[in-house]
Amino acid sequence: MNFKRMNFRNIGIHARVLSAAVILISASTMSLGYWGVNIINQFVTSRFSRQIEFMTQYLALNSELGILINEQGLLRDLAINMLGENDIAGVVIEDGQGRELVREIRQIPGPFETTRKGVYLSDIMEDNDTMDLVGGHVDADRIGRVIVTYSTKGIEDLVTTMKHRFLMIALILIIVSGLIFYVISRSLVTPVISLAKIARKVSMGNHLIRASEGNTPETIKLADAFNDMLDSIARGRQTIVQAYEKMAKQETLAEVGKFSMLIAHEVKNPLGIIKSSLEMLKRELAIPQENIALTYAEEEIESLNDLIESFLMFARPARPNFEKTDLNRLMYQVVMGFEIQYNSTRLEIRSFVPENPFYAKADFDLLSRGITNIIRNACEANQGRGSVDISIGCQNKKWQLWVKDQGKGIPEEKLKKIFEPFFTTKAKGSGLGLAFADQVVKAHGGSIKAENSPHGGAVFCVTLFSSLNDMENQGSLV
């Protein structure tokens, strides 16, 4: 039982529908043909029998005179004339006592049927219109009888030919109907088979494939629903990936926090003692300021201290203290600091900061440190030469900062990771500067993105928005 059920389950929809259609068409055609042939057979046989009976009755009427005068020549002529009709095999004419007056027979293929008609006097016939004159009825007024034997082979051949032609027509109809239904059912089943193949490919990891639309409204709706499902799954996967990335980032931040606390207690304080001790040694031993070894030690201490400060600042970011802040004035001070720092070098800071104020709710110090990290990253990318372009754009309540360097740019595969903690493209660096800038900008409800310039170098864009109304922000550029 299970084996049969498994075999039935292995039959596809296309085969099931096509088989059902062929069986239904065949059964309907055969049933209609069977009843049609039987009805036609009965009709033709009835008409043929009536024709033979009419001819026999006509012979009986014409034989009346010959029987009365016992004129066998006349009767023979009537019999021979009757044999001239198709399908008549024999004619026998008897008198009233049953004596055979004429017998004429010819050889034709059978099977055969026989009909009998009595011969009566004309006045008796007129008075007995309703008398049963069928052969076998014996009446005292009957003067004779005619017996006609006829062949039914023509009728049977006709019926056989009709059956053969019907079977041929039925077979053609079944084949044509099957082909038409095959094409129709295939057009209906193909989209389902295609969806099954696509679902299998999706299960194997191909999440970009989509179903093609069919040729009917139903298959189009089915394909659209299937594609919507795949899009929903893709969005769900993306959401899960983002959630995992966020969890991983949170775990990283937690580890950074633990590490920063360890550094604060175990490293930062000893570094302060070492730095103070070096200052005391310089004074007590009168070591010159240009001493290379001492200068190198002080620079390394400063580098370590900056690294620790970066860890602490990123791992324990201060909660922004939002106040009404002129972002253009903030940028003016940040840019001025870099211009002073690189005044005597080959690196040029080129800036455009609008004079009109642009007010927004922001933490002046925290946002300054974040933007400083972006500009410092651009200056380091230039390796101490060329220029760094800084420009500000204000439109309605949107404020944008562009920082463009002339460095080597950022590899395309690393653009999406540039703001991740500890990710850096430099030989030396903590990988926290841009991550801290991204953290600060997002805390202010803005966004930051990086891309490569077509003319070389990288471009960073910071976008912030003003939540102040027009009355509070009268100085913003429109």
PDB file of C-alpha atoms in Angstrom, residues 191-375:
ATOM      1  CA  PRO A 191       5.815  28.262 -13.648  1.00  0.00           C
ATOM      2  CA  VAL A 192       5.245  25.918 -10.685  1.00  0.00           C
ATOM      3  CA  ILE A 193       8.173  23.730 -11.748  1.00  0.00           C
ATOM      4  CA  SER A 194      10.268  26.866 -12.226  1.00  0.00           C
ATOM      5  CA  LEU A 195       9.367  28.050  -8.725  1.00  0.00           C
ATOM      6  CA  ALA A 196      10.396  24.672  -7.318  1.00  0.00           C
ATOM      7  CA  LYS A 197      13.788  24.906  -9.074  1.00  0.00           C
ATOM      8  CA  ILE A 198      14.289  28.474  -7.849  1.00  0.00           C
ATOM      9  CA  ALA A 199      13.364  27.447  -4.292  1.00  0.00           C
ATOM     10  CA  ARG A 200      15.961  24.664  -4.503  1.00  0.00           C
ATOM     11  CA  LYS A 201      18.616  27.119  -5.700  1.00  0.00           C
ATOM     12  CA  VAL A 202      17.700  29.514  -2.891  1.00  0.00           C
ATOM     13  CA  SER A 203      18.069  26.680  -0.379  1.00  0.00           C
ATOM     14  CA  MET A 204      21.551  26.038  -1.828  1.00  0.00           C
ATOM     15  CA  GLY A 205      22.600  29.629  -1.102  1.00  0.00           C
ATOM     16  CA  ASN A 206      21.674  31.600  -4.230  1.00  0.00           C
ATOM     17  CA  HIS A 207      19.702  34.452  -2.627  1.00  0.00           C
ATOM     18  CA  LEU A 208      19.814  36.782  -5.651  1.00  0.00           C
ATOM     19  CA  ILE A 209      17.764  34.653  -8.037  1.00  0.00           C
ATOM     20  CA  ARG A 210      14.167  35.645  -8.711  1.00  0.00           C
ATOM     21  CA  ALA A 211      11.209  33.948 -10.420  1.00  0.00           C
ATOM     22  CA  SER A 212      10.182  34.985 -13.916  1.00  0.00           C
ATOM     23  CA  GLU A 213       6.568  35.890 -14.613  1.00  0.00           C
ATOM     24  CA  GLY A 214       4.338  33.412 -16.423  1.00  0.00           C
ATOM     25  CA  ASN A 215       1.839  33.947 -19.242  1.00  0.00           C
ATOM     26  CA  THR A 216      -1.337  34.104 -17.180  1.00  0.00           C
ATOM     27  CA  PRO A 217      -2.532  36.534 -14.494  1.00  0.00           C
ATOM     28  CA  GLU A 218      -2.474  33.737 -11.907  1.00  0.00           C
ATOM     29  CA  THR A 219       1.136  32.748 -12.620  1.00  0.00           C
ATOM     30  CA  ILE A 220       2.159  36.416 -12.660  1.00  0.00           C
ATOM     31  CA  LYS A 221       0.608  36.899  -9.216  1.00  0.00           C
ATOM     32  CA  LEU A 222       2.253  33.689  -7.997  1.00  0.00           C
ATOM     33  CA  ALA A 223       5.684  34.802  -9.258  1.00  0.00           C
ATOM     34  CA  ASP A 224       5.244  38.260  -7.715  1.00  0.00           C
ATOM     35  CA  ALA A 225       4.236  36.738  -4.374  1.00  0.00           C
ATOM     36  CA  PHE A 226       7.211  34.346  -4.511  1.00  0.00           C
ATOM     37  CA  ASN A 227       9.605  37.184  -5.335  1.00  0.00           C
ATOM     38  CA  ASP A 228       8.128  39.300  -2.535  1.00  0.00           C
ATOM     39  CA  MET A 229       8.752  36.393  -0.196  1.00  0.00           C
ATOM     40  CA  LEU A 230      12.379  36.145  -1.358  1.00  0.00           C
ATOM     41  CA  ASP A 231      12.797  39.914  -0.936  1.00  0.00           C
ATOM     42  CA  SER A 232      11.336  39.661   2.559  1.00  0.00           C
ATOM     43  CA  ILE A 233      13.729  36.806   3.370  1.00  0.00           C
ATOM     44  CA  ALA A 234      16.632  38.861   2.008  1.00  0.00           C
ATOM     45  CA  ARG A 235      15.604  41.827   4.151  1.00  0.00           C
ATOM     46  CA  GLY A 236      15.279  39.525   7.132  1.00  0.00           C
ATOM     47  CA  ARG A 237      18.748  38.107   6.495  1.00  0.00           C
ATOM     48  CA  GLN A 238      20.140  41.622   6.179  1.00  0.00           C
ATOM     49  CA  THR A 239      18.469  42.590   9.443  1.00  0.00           C
ATOM     50  CA  ILE A 240      19.939  39.535  11.150  1.00  0.00           C
ATOM     51  CA  VAL A 241      23.391  40.297   9.740  1.00  0.00           C
ATOM     52  CA  GLN A 242      23.138  43.879  10.945  1.00  0.00           C
ATOM     53  CA  ALA A 243      21.970  42.663  14.345  1.00  0.00           C
ATOM     54  CA  TYR A 244      24.951  40.298  14.570  1.00  0.00           C
ATOM     55  CA  GLU A 245      27.280  43.077  13.480  1.00  0.00           C
ATOM     56  CA  LYS A 246      25.792  45.350  16.092  1.00  0.00           C
ATOM     57  CA  MET A 247      26.162  42.656  18.755  1.00  0.00           C
ATOM     58  CA  ALA A 248      29.760  42.077  17.678  1.00  0.00           C
ATOM     59  CA  LYS A 249      30.407  45.806  17.856  1.00  0.00           C
ATOM     60  CA  GLN A 250      28.848  45.978  21.307  1.00  0.00           C
ATOM     61  CA  GLU A 251      31.021  43.077  22.424  1.00  0.00           C
ATOM     62  CA  THR A 252      34.057  44.848  20.981  1.00  0.00           C
ATOM     63  CA  LEU A 253      33.140  48.046  22.791  1.00  0.00           C
ATOM     64  CA  ALA A 254      32.697  46.099  26.000  1.00  0.00           C
ATOM     65  CA  GLU A 255      36.140  44.572  25.605  1.00  0.00           C
ATOM     66  CA  VAL A 256      37.581  47.990  24.771  1.00  0.00           C
ATOM     67  CA  GLY A 257      35.943  49.356  27.903  1.00  0.00           C
ATOM     68  CA  LYS A 258      37.500  46.659  30.040  1.00  0.00           C
ATOM     69  CA  PHE A 259      40.852  47.176  28.374  1.00  0.00           C
ATOM     70  CA  SER A 260      40.670  50.931  28.748  1.00  0.00           C
ATOM     71  CA  MET A 261      39.953  50.590  32.446  1.00  0.00           C
ATOM     72  CA  LEU A 262      42.938  48.292  32.759  1.00  0.00           C
ATOM     73  CA  ILE A 263      45.106  50.793  30.884  1.00  0.00           C
ATOM     74  CA  ALA A 264      43.857  53.651  33.029  1.00  0.00           C
ATOM     75  CA  HIS A 265      44.874  51.870  36.226  1.00  0.00           C
ATOM     76  CA  GLU A 266      47.942  49.923  35.120  1.00  0.00           C
ATOM     77  CA  VAL A 267      49.540  52.016  32.377  1.00  0.00           C
ATOM     78  CA  LYS A 268      48.389  55.625  32.422  1.00  0.00           C
ATOM     79  CA  ASN A 269      49.514  56.348  35.960  1.00  0.00           C
ATOM     80  CA  PRO A 270      52.990  54.777  35.502  1.00  0.00           C
ATOM     81  CA  LEU A 271      53.372  56.763  32.272  1.00  0.00           C
ATOM     82  CA  GLY A 272      52.667  59.963  34.205  1.00  0.00           C
ATOM     83  CA  ILE A 273      55.294  59.005  36.793  1.00  0.00           C
ATOM     84  CA  ILE A 274      57.841  58.191  34.054  1.00  0.00           C
ATOM     85  CA  LYS A 275      57.187  61.515  32.331  1.00  0.00           C
ATOM     86  CA  SER A 276      57.557  63.455  35.601  1.00  0.00           C
ATOM     87  CA  SER A 277      60.749  61.552  36.409  1.00  0.00           C
ATOM     88  CA  LEU A 278      62.237  62.468  33.041  1.00  0.00           C
ATOM     89  CA  GLU A 279      61.469  66.139  33.678  1.00  0.00           C
ATOM     90  CA  MET A 280      63.209  65.951  37.077  1.00  0.00           C
ATOM     91  CA  LEU A 281      66.241  64.212  35.559  1.00  0.00           C
ATOM     92  CA  LYS A 282      66.527  66.872  32.889  1.00  0.00           C
ATOM     93  CA  ARG A 283      66.568  69.600  35.511  1.00  0.00           C
ATOM     94  CA  GLU A 284      68.847  67.846  38.003  1.00  0.00           C
ATOM     95  CA  LEU A 285      71.356  66.573  35.454  1.00  0.00           C
ATOM     96  CA  ALA A 286      71.102  69.629  33.221  1.00  0.00           C
ATOM     97  CA  ILE A 287      70.425  67.483  30.176  1.00  0.00           C
ATOM     98  CA  PRO A 288      70.110  69.653  27.035  1.00  0.00           C
ATOM     99  CA  GLN A 289      66.685  69.893  25.367  1.00  0.00           C
ATOM    100  CA  GLU A 290      68.157  68.694  22.082  1.00  0.00           C
ATOM    101  CA  ASN A 291      69.268  65.376  23.570  1.00  0.00           C
ATOM    102  CA  ILE A 292      68.105  62.831  20.974  1.00  0.00           C
ATOM    103  CA  ALA A 293      67.547  59.893  23.337  1.00  0.00           C
ATOM    104  CA  LEU A 294      65.574  61.951  25.810  1.00  0.00           C
ATOM    105  CA  THR A 295      63.524  63.591  23.066  1.00  0.00           C
ATOM    106  CA  TYR A 296      62.737  60.195  21.568  1.00  0.00           C
ATOM    107  CA  ALA A 297      61.627  58.863  24.970  1.00  0.00           C
ATOM    108  CA  GLU A 298      59.358  61.888  25.546  1.00  0.00           C
ATOM    109  CA  GLU A 299      57.779  61.497  22.085  1.00  0.00           C
ATOM    110  CA  GLU A 300      57.048  57.811  22.701  1.00  0.00           C
ATOM    111  CA  ILE A 301      55.526  58.649  26.071  1.00  0.00           C
ATOM    112  CA  GLU A 302      53.295  61.239  24.391  1.00  0.00           C
ATOM    113  CA  SER A 303      52.347  58.716  21.702  1.00  0.00           C
ATOM    114  CA  LEU A 304      51.390  56.129  24.291  1.00  0.00           C
ATOM    115  CA  ASN A 305      49.460  58.720  26.267  1.00  0.00           C
ATOM    116  CA  ASP A 306      47.535  59.771  23.133  1.00  0.00           C
ATOM    117  CA  LEU A 307      46.744  56.137  22.397  1.00  0.00           C
ATOM    118  CA  ILE A 308      45.424  55.628  25.911  1.00  0.00           C
ATOM    119  CA  GLU A 309      43.344  58.797  25.653  1.00  0.00           C
ATOM    120  CA  SER A 310      41.863  57.507  22.401  1.00  0.00           C
ATOM    121  CA  PHE A 311      40.946  54.233  24.053  1.00  0.00           C
ATOM    122  CA  LEU A 312      39.343  55.967  27.005  1.00  0.00           C
ATOM    123  CA  MET A 313      37.513  58.505  24.893  1.00  0.00           C
ATOM    124  CA  PHE A 314      36.075  55.854  22.538  1.00  0.00           C
ATOM    125  CA  ALA A 315      35.248  53.270  25.192  1.00  0.00           C
ATOM    126  CA  ARG A 316      33.638  55.770  27.562  1.00  0.00           C
ATOM    127  CA  PRO A 317      32.228  58.531  25.354  1.00  0.00           C
ATOM    128  CA  ALA A 318      30.854  61.469  27.229  1.00  0.00           C
ATOM    129  CA  ARG A 319      27.127  62.062  26.967  1.00  0.00           C
ATOM    130  CA  PRO A 320      26.641  64.996  24.583  1.00  0.00           C
ATOM    131  CA  ASN A 321      25.675  68.252  26.248  1.00  0.00           C
ATOM    132  CA  PHE A 322      23.441  69.716  23.548  1.00  0.00           C
ATOM    133  CA  GLU A 323      23.315  73.469  23.338  1.00  0.00           C
ATOM    134  CA  LYS A 324      22.561  76.001  20.655  1.00  0.00           C
ATOM    135  CA  THR A 325      25.819  75.987  18.689  1.00  0.00           C
ATOM    136  CA  ASP A 326      27.031  77.814  15.608  1.00  0.00           C
ATOM    137  CA  LEU A 327      28.514  75.009  13.539  1.00  0.00           C
ATOM    138  CA  ASN A 328      30.299  77.420  11.202  1.00  0.00           C
ATOM    139  CA  ARG A 329      32.078  79.091  14.124  1.00  0.00           C
ATOM    140  CA  LEU A 330      32.998  75.625  15.434  1.00  0.00           C
ATOM    141  CA  MET A 331      34.544  74.774  12.065  1.00  0.00           C
ATOM    142  CA  TYR A 332      36.355  78.109  11.923  1.00  0.00           C
ATOM    143  CA  GLN A 333      38.130  77.338  15.207  1.00  0.00           C
ATOM    144  CA  VAL A 334      38.973  73.758  14.181  1.00  0.00           C
ATOM    145  CA  VAL A 335      40.363  74.852  10.824  1.00  0.00           C
ATOM    146  CA  MET A 336      42.348  77.678  12.378  1.00  0.00           C
ATOM    147  CA  GLY A 337      44.039  75.172  14.711  1.00  0.00           C
ATOM    148  CA  PHE A 338      45.162  73.035  11.775  1.00  0.00           C
ATOM    149  CA  GLU A 339      46.335  76.078   9.810  1.00  0.00           C
ATOM    150  CA  ILE A 340      48.561  77.105  12.714  1.00  0.00           C
ATOM    151  CA  GLN A 341      49.845  73.540  13.142  1.00  0.00           C
ATOM    152  CA  TYR A 342      50.819  73.108   9.470  1.00  0.00           C
ATOM    153  CA  ASN A 343      51.796  76.720   8.798  1.00  0.00           C
ATOM    154  CA  SER A 344      55.495  75.986   8.424  1.00  0.00           C
ATOM    155  CA  THR A 345      55.119  72.712   6.504  1.00  0.00           C
ATOM    156  CA  ARG A 346      54.552  71.800   2.877  1.00  0.00           C
ATOM    157  CA  LEU A 347      50.953  70.823   3.650  1.00  0.00           C
ATOM    158  CA  GLU A 348      48.371  73.481   2.797  1.00  0.00           C
ATOM    159  CA  ILE A 349      44.978  73.697   4.489  1.00  0.00           C
ATOM    160  CA  ARG A 350      42.479  75.230   2.052  1.00  0.00           C
ATOM    161  CA  SER A 351      39.109  75.983   3.583  1.00  0.00           C
ATOM    162  CA  PHE A 352      35.793  77.645   2.884  1.00  0.00           C
ATOM    163  CA  VAL A 353      33.632  78.360   5.939  1.00  0.00           C
ATOM    164  CA  PRO A 354      30.573  80.609   5.482  1.00  0.00           C
ATOM    165  CA  GLU A 355      30.477  83.739   7.592  1.00  0.00           C
ATOM    166  CA  ASN A 356      26.760  83.456   8.273  1.00  0.00           C
ATOM    167  CA  PRO A 357      26.042  81.323  11.335  1.00  0.00           C
ATOM    168  CA  PHE A 358      24.262  77.986  11.198  1.00  0.00           C
ATOM    169  CA  TYR A 359      22.749  77.079  14.541  1.00  0.00           C
ATOM    170  CA  ALA A 360      21.992  73.554  15.716  1.00  0.00           C
ATOM    171  CA  LYS A 361      21.742  71.618  18.952  1.00  0.00           C
ATOM    172  CA  ALA A 362      25.239  70.214  19.457  1.00  0.00           C
ATOM    173  CA  ASP A 363      28.014  69.554  21.965  1.00  0.00           C
ATOM    174  CA  PHE A 364      30.716  72.027  20.897  1.00  0.00           C
ATOM    175  CA  ASP A 365      33.717  70.231  22.447  1.00  0.00           C
ATOM    176  CA  LEU A 366      32.652  66.674  21.562  1.00  0.00           C
ATOM    177  CA  LEU A 367      31.793  67.543  17.960  1.00  0.00           C
ATOM    178  CA  SER A 368      35.063  69.502  17.615  1.00  0.00           C
ATOM    179  CA  ARG A 369      37.094  66.447  18.660  1.00  0.00           C
ATOM    180  CA  GLY A 370      35.191  64.202  16.228  1.00  0.00           C
ATOM    181  CA  ILE A 371      35.676  66.555  13.255  1.00  0.00           C
ATOM    182  CA  THR A 372      39.312  67.078  14.261  1.00  0.00           C
ATOM    183  CA  ASN A 373      39.888  63.329  13.884  1.00  0.00           C
ATOM    184  CA  ILE A 374      38.500  63.445  10.330  1.00  0.00           C
ATOM    185  CA  ILE A 375      40.720  66.365   9.283  1.00  0.00           C
TER     186      ILE A 375
END
